[in-house]
Amino acid sequence: MLAEDNDADVLLFKEALRTSAVNFELERYVDGEACIRSFAAHTAPLPDLIVIDLNMPKIGGFEILRTVRADLRFDGVPVVIVTSSSSVSERLKALSLGANAFIVKSMRLRDFLMTVGGSVKALLHQ
């Protein structure tokens, strides 16, 4: 499950997964409101991973994170924050709200592919 409003970042995310040999089906949400609605309506099977961009339209990434962590059905689902912000306070806030990882989007393609793909692969194989 991916909450990301930027089409270019979605393409990069998909490429990062392919580069890291992660098989995936992607359920994408372009705004936080649609993402939160999907949690309420979600039935089995649950997603293997939830990836959230902090800067989402309508409802931001922190609120999405709070919502998913308040829903006990998603307790075992890892949640990753992927953002362009390298703010230490945002990282600490995300981790305190229950994120399993906080990844800063690199401006360099190779770094982005390796960091995002490697982190997702590691979380899926825990």
PDB file of C-alpha atoms in Angstrom:
ATOM      1  CA  MET A   1       0.000   0.000   0.000  1.00  0.00           C
ATOM      2  CA  LEU A   2       1.461   3.355  -1.037  1.00  0.00           C
ATOM      3  CA  ALA A   3       0.225   6.811  -0.017  1.00  0.00           C
ATOM      4  CA  GLU A   4       2.014   9.068  -2.506  1.00  0.00           C
ATOM      5  CA  ASP A   5       0.604  11.962  -4.546  1.00  0.00           C
ATOM      6  CA  ASN A   6       3.584  12.512  -6.845  1.00  0.00           C
ATOM      7  CA  ASP A   7       3.470  10.369 -10.013  1.00  0.00           C
ATOM      8  CA  ALA A   8       7.226  10.649 -10.560  1.00  0.00           C
ATOM      9  CA  ASP A   9       7.915   9.381  -7.038  1.00  0.00           C
ATOM     10  CA  VAL A  10       5.549   6.450  -7.627  1.00  0.00           C
ATOM     11  CA  LEU A  11       7.535   5.503 -10.732  1.00  0.00           C
ATOM     12  CA  LEU A  12      10.786   5.747  -8.755  1.00  0.00           C
ATOM     13  CA  PHE A  13       9.295   3.664  -5.945  1.00  0.00           C
ATOM     14  CA  LYS A  14       8.253   0.939  -8.399  1.00  0.00           C
ATOM     15  CA  GLU A  15      11.707   0.974  -9.980  1.00  0.00           C
ATOM     16  CA  ALA A  16      13.336   0.713  -6.539  1.00  0.00           C
ATOM     17  CA  LEU A  17      11.289  -2.421  -5.843  1.00  0.00           C
ATOM     18  CA  ARG A  18      12.120  -3.934  -9.234  1.00  0.00           C
ATOM     19  CA  THR A  19      15.821  -3.144  -8.779  1.00  0.00           C
ATOM     20  CA  SER A  20      15.765  -4.905  -5.411  1.00  0.00           C
ATOM     21  CA  ALA A  21      13.911  -7.926  -6.871  1.00  0.00           C
ATOM     22  CA  VAL A  22      10.793  -7.335  -4.761  1.00  0.00           C
ATOM     23  CA  ASN A  23       7.651  -8.840  -6.263  1.00  0.00           C
ATOM     24  CA  PHE A  24       4.765  -6.476  -5.641  1.00  0.00           C
ATOM     25  CA  GLU A  25       1.215  -5.452  -6.308  1.00  0.00           C
ATOM     26  CA  LEU A  26       0.726  -1.791  -5.527  1.00  0.00           C
ATOM     27  CA  GLU A  27      -2.383  -0.233  -4.048  1.00  0.00           C
ATOM     28  CA  ARG A  28      -1.825   3.530  -4.385  1.00  0.00           C
ATOM     29  CA  TYR A  29      -3.615   6.454  -2.778  1.00  0.00           C
ATOM     30  CA  VAL A  30      -3.095  10.013  -4.042  1.00  0.00           C
ATOM     31  CA  ASP A  31      -4.393  11.792  -0.952  1.00  0.00           C
ATOM     32  CA  GLY A  32      -4.506  11.107   2.763  1.00  0.00           C
ATOM     33  CA  GLU A  33      -8.281  11.130   2.969  1.00  0.00           C
ATOM     34  CA  ALA A  34      -8.631   8.273   0.447  1.00  0.00           C
ATOM     35  CA  CYS A  35      -5.905   6.341   2.224  1.00  0.00           C
ATOM     36  CA  ILE A  36      -7.589   6.642   5.614  1.00  0.00           C
ATOM     37  CA  ARG A  37     -10.947   5.641   4.106  1.00  0.00           C
ATOM     38  CA  SER A  38      -9.276   2.515   2.725  1.00  0.00           C
ATOM     39  CA  PHE A  39      -8.133   1.470   6.218  1.00  0.00           C
ATOM     40  CA  ALA A  40     -11.693   1.576   7.517  1.00  0.00           C
ATOM     41  CA  ALA A  41     -12.981  -0.456   4.582  1.00  0.00           C
ATOM     42  CA  HIS A  42     -10.042  -2.869   4.375  1.00  0.00           C
ATOM     43  CA  THR A  43     -10.690  -6.565   4.636  1.00  0.00           C
ATOM     44  CA  ALA A  44      -8.303  -9.498   4.489  1.00  0.00           C
ATOM     45  CA  PRO A  45      -5.747  -9.923   3.182  1.00  0.00           C
ATOM     46  CA  LEU A  46      -3.920  -7.041   4.785  1.00  0.00           C
ATOM     47  CA  PRO A  47      -1.100  -5.308   2.934  1.00  0.00           C
ATOM     48  CA  ASP A  48       2.410  -6.655   3.531  1.00  0.00           C
ATOM     49  CA  LEU A  49       3.714  -3.107   3.918  1.00  0.00           C
ATOM     50  CA  ILE A  50       2.375   0.445   4.106  1.00  0.00           C
ATOM     51  CA  VAL A  51       4.488   3.275   2.689  1.00  0.00           C
ATOM     52  CA  ILE A  52       3.453   6.846   3.471  1.00  0.00           C
ATOM     53  CA  ASP A  53       4.728  10.151   2.116  1.00  0.00           C
ATOM     54  CA  LEU A  54       4.543  12.828   4.831  1.00  0.00           C
ATOM     55  CA  ASN A  55       3.379  15.611   2.525  1.00  0.00           C
ATOM     56  CA  MET A  56       0.027  14.336   1.312  1.00  0.00           C
ATOM     57  CA  PRO A  57      -2.970  16.404   0.167  1.00  0.00           C
ATOM     58  CA  LYS A  58      -6.093  16.652   2.356  1.00  0.00           C
ATOM     59  CA  ILE A  59      -4.687  14.669   5.299  1.00  0.00           C
ATOM     60  CA  GLY A  60      -0.965  14.537   6.018  1.00  0.00           C
ATOM     61  CA  GLY A  61       1.279  11.557   6.537  1.00  0.00           C
ATOM     62  CA  PHE A  62       1.463  11.829  10.323  1.00  0.00           C
ATOM     63  CA  GLU A  63      -2.333  11.578  10.580  1.00  0.00           C
ATOM     64  CA  ILE A  64      -2.329   8.600   8.214  1.00  0.00           C
ATOM     65  CA  LEU A  65       0.314   6.965  10.421  1.00  0.00           C
ATOM     66  CA  ARG A  66      -1.723   7.677  13.578  1.00  0.00           C
ATOM     67  CA  THR A  67      -4.811   6.179  11.974  1.00  0.00           C
ATOM     68  CA  VAL A  68      -3.165   2.971  10.814  1.00  0.00           C
ATOM     69  CA  ARG A  69      -1.427   2.454  14.168  1.00  0.00           C
ATOM     70  CA  ALA A  70      -4.720   2.979  16.027  1.00  0.00           C
ATOM     71  CA  ASP A  71      -6.285   0.117  14.038  1.00  0.00           C
ATOM     72  CA  LEU A  72      -5.326  -3.157  15.717  1.00  0.00           C
ATOM     73  CA  ARG A  73      -5.855  -5.101  12.488  1.00  0.00           C
ATOM     74  CA  PHE A  74      -2.675  -3.496  11.130  1.00  0.00           C
ATOM     75  CA  ASP A  75      -0.479  -4.226  14.179  1.00  0.00           C
ATOM     76  CA  GLY A  76       1.786  -6.640  12.331  1.00  0.00           C
ATOM     77  CA  VAL A  77       2.057  -4.559   9.165  1.00  0.00           C
ATOM     78  CA  PRO A  78       5.294  -2.572   8.863  1.00  0.00           C
ATOM     79  CA  VAL A  79       4.873   1.125   8.076  1.00  0.00           C
ATOM     80  CA  VAL A  80       7.541   3.156   6.291  1.00  0.00           C
ATOM     81  CA  ILE A  81       7.648   6.930   6.015  1.00  0.00           C
ATOM     82  CA  VAL A  82       9.297   8.114   2.799  1.00  0.00           C
ATOM     83  CA  THR A  83       9.831  11.857   2.569  1.00  0.00           C
ATOM     84  CA  SER A  84      12.083  14.538   1.155  1.00  0.00           C
ATOM     85  CA  SER A  85      12.462  16.002   4.651  1.00  0.00           C
ATOM     86  CA  SER A  86      15.611  15.198   6.604  1.00  0.00           C
ATOM     87  CA  SER A  87      14.219  16.821   9.758  1.00  0.00           C
ATOM     88  CA  VAL A  88      15.337  15.013  12.904  1.00  0.00           C
ATOM     89  CA  SER A  89      12.162  16.105  14.713  1.00  0.00           C
ATOM     90  CA  GLU A  90       9.980  14.619  11.948  1.00  0.00           C
ATOM     91  CA  ARG A  91      11.982  11.383  12.062  1.00  0.00           C
ATOM     92  CA  LEU A  92      11.563  11.149  15.839  1.00  0.00           C
ATOM     93  CA  LYS A  93       7.859  11.961  15.606  1.00  0.00           C
ATOM     94  CA  ALA A  94       7.286   9.288  12.934  1.00  0.00           C
ATOM     95  CA  LEU A  95       9.132   6.656  14.943  1.00  0.00           C
ATOM     96  CA  SER A  96       7.293   7.605  18.148  1.00  0.00           C
ATOM     97  CA  LEU A  97       3.967   7.232  16.293  1.00  0.00           C
ATOM     98  CA  GLY A  98       4.894   3.694  15.272  1.00  0.00           C
ATOM     99  CA  ALA A  99       6.712   3.908  11.955  1.00  0.00           C
ATOM    100  CA  ASN A 100       9.118   1.031  11.422  1.00  0.00           C
ATOM    101  CA  ALA A 101      11.401   3.104   9.191  1.00  0.00           C
ATOM    102  CA  PHE A 102      11.926   6.707   8.083  1.00  0.00           C
ATOM    103  CA  ILE A 103      13.543   7.068   4.671  1.00  0.00           C
ATOM    104  CA  VAL A 104      14.690  10.380   3.230  1.00  0.00           C
ATOM    105  CA  LYS A 105      14.227  10.507  -0.552  1.00  0.00           C
ATOM    106  CA  SER A 106      17.628  10.948  -2.108  1.00  0.00           C
ATOM    107  CA  MET A 107      18.001  13.333  -5.029  1.00  0.00           C
ATOM    108  CA  ARG A 108      20.435  10.879  -6.640  1.00  0.00           C
ATOM    109  CA  LEU A 109      18.664   8.112  -8.529  1.00  0.00           C
ATOM    110  CA  ARG A 110      21.013   5.293  -7.571  1.00  0.00           C
ATOM    111  CA  ASP A 111      20.875   6.212  -3.881  1.00  0.00           C
ATOM    112  CA  PHE A 112      17.081   6.421  -3.985  1.00  0.00           C
ATOM    113  CA  LEU A 113      16.760   3.013  -5.653  1.00  0.00           C
ATOM    114  CA  MET A 114      19.172   1.333  -3.264  1.00  0.00           C
ATOM    115  CA  THR A 115      17.864   2.930  -0.073  1.00  0.00           C
ATOM    116  CA  VAL A 116      14.155   2.537  -0.738  1.00  0.00           C
ATOM    117  CA  GLY A 117      14.395  -0.871  -2.400  1.00  0.00           C
ATOM    118  CA  GLY A 118      16.775  -2.280   0.191  1.00  0.00           C
ATOM    119  CA  SER A 119      14.750  -0.992   3.132  1.00  0.00           C
ATOM    120  CA  VAL A 120      11.473  -2.328   1.773  1.00  0.00           C
ATOM    121  CA  LYS A 121      13.026  -5.711   0.998  1.00  0.00           C
ATOM    122  CA  ALA A 122      14.481  -5.938   4.522  1.00  0.00           C
ATOM    123  CA  LEU A 123      11.149  -5.058   6.160  1.00  0.00           C
ATOM    124  CA  LEU A 124       9.270  -7.610   4.078  1.00  0.00           C
ATOM    125  CA  HIS A 125      11.700 -10.364   5.032  1.00  0.00           C
ATOM    126  CA  GLN A 126      11.773  -9.818   8.790  1.00  0.00           C
TER     127      GLN A 126
END
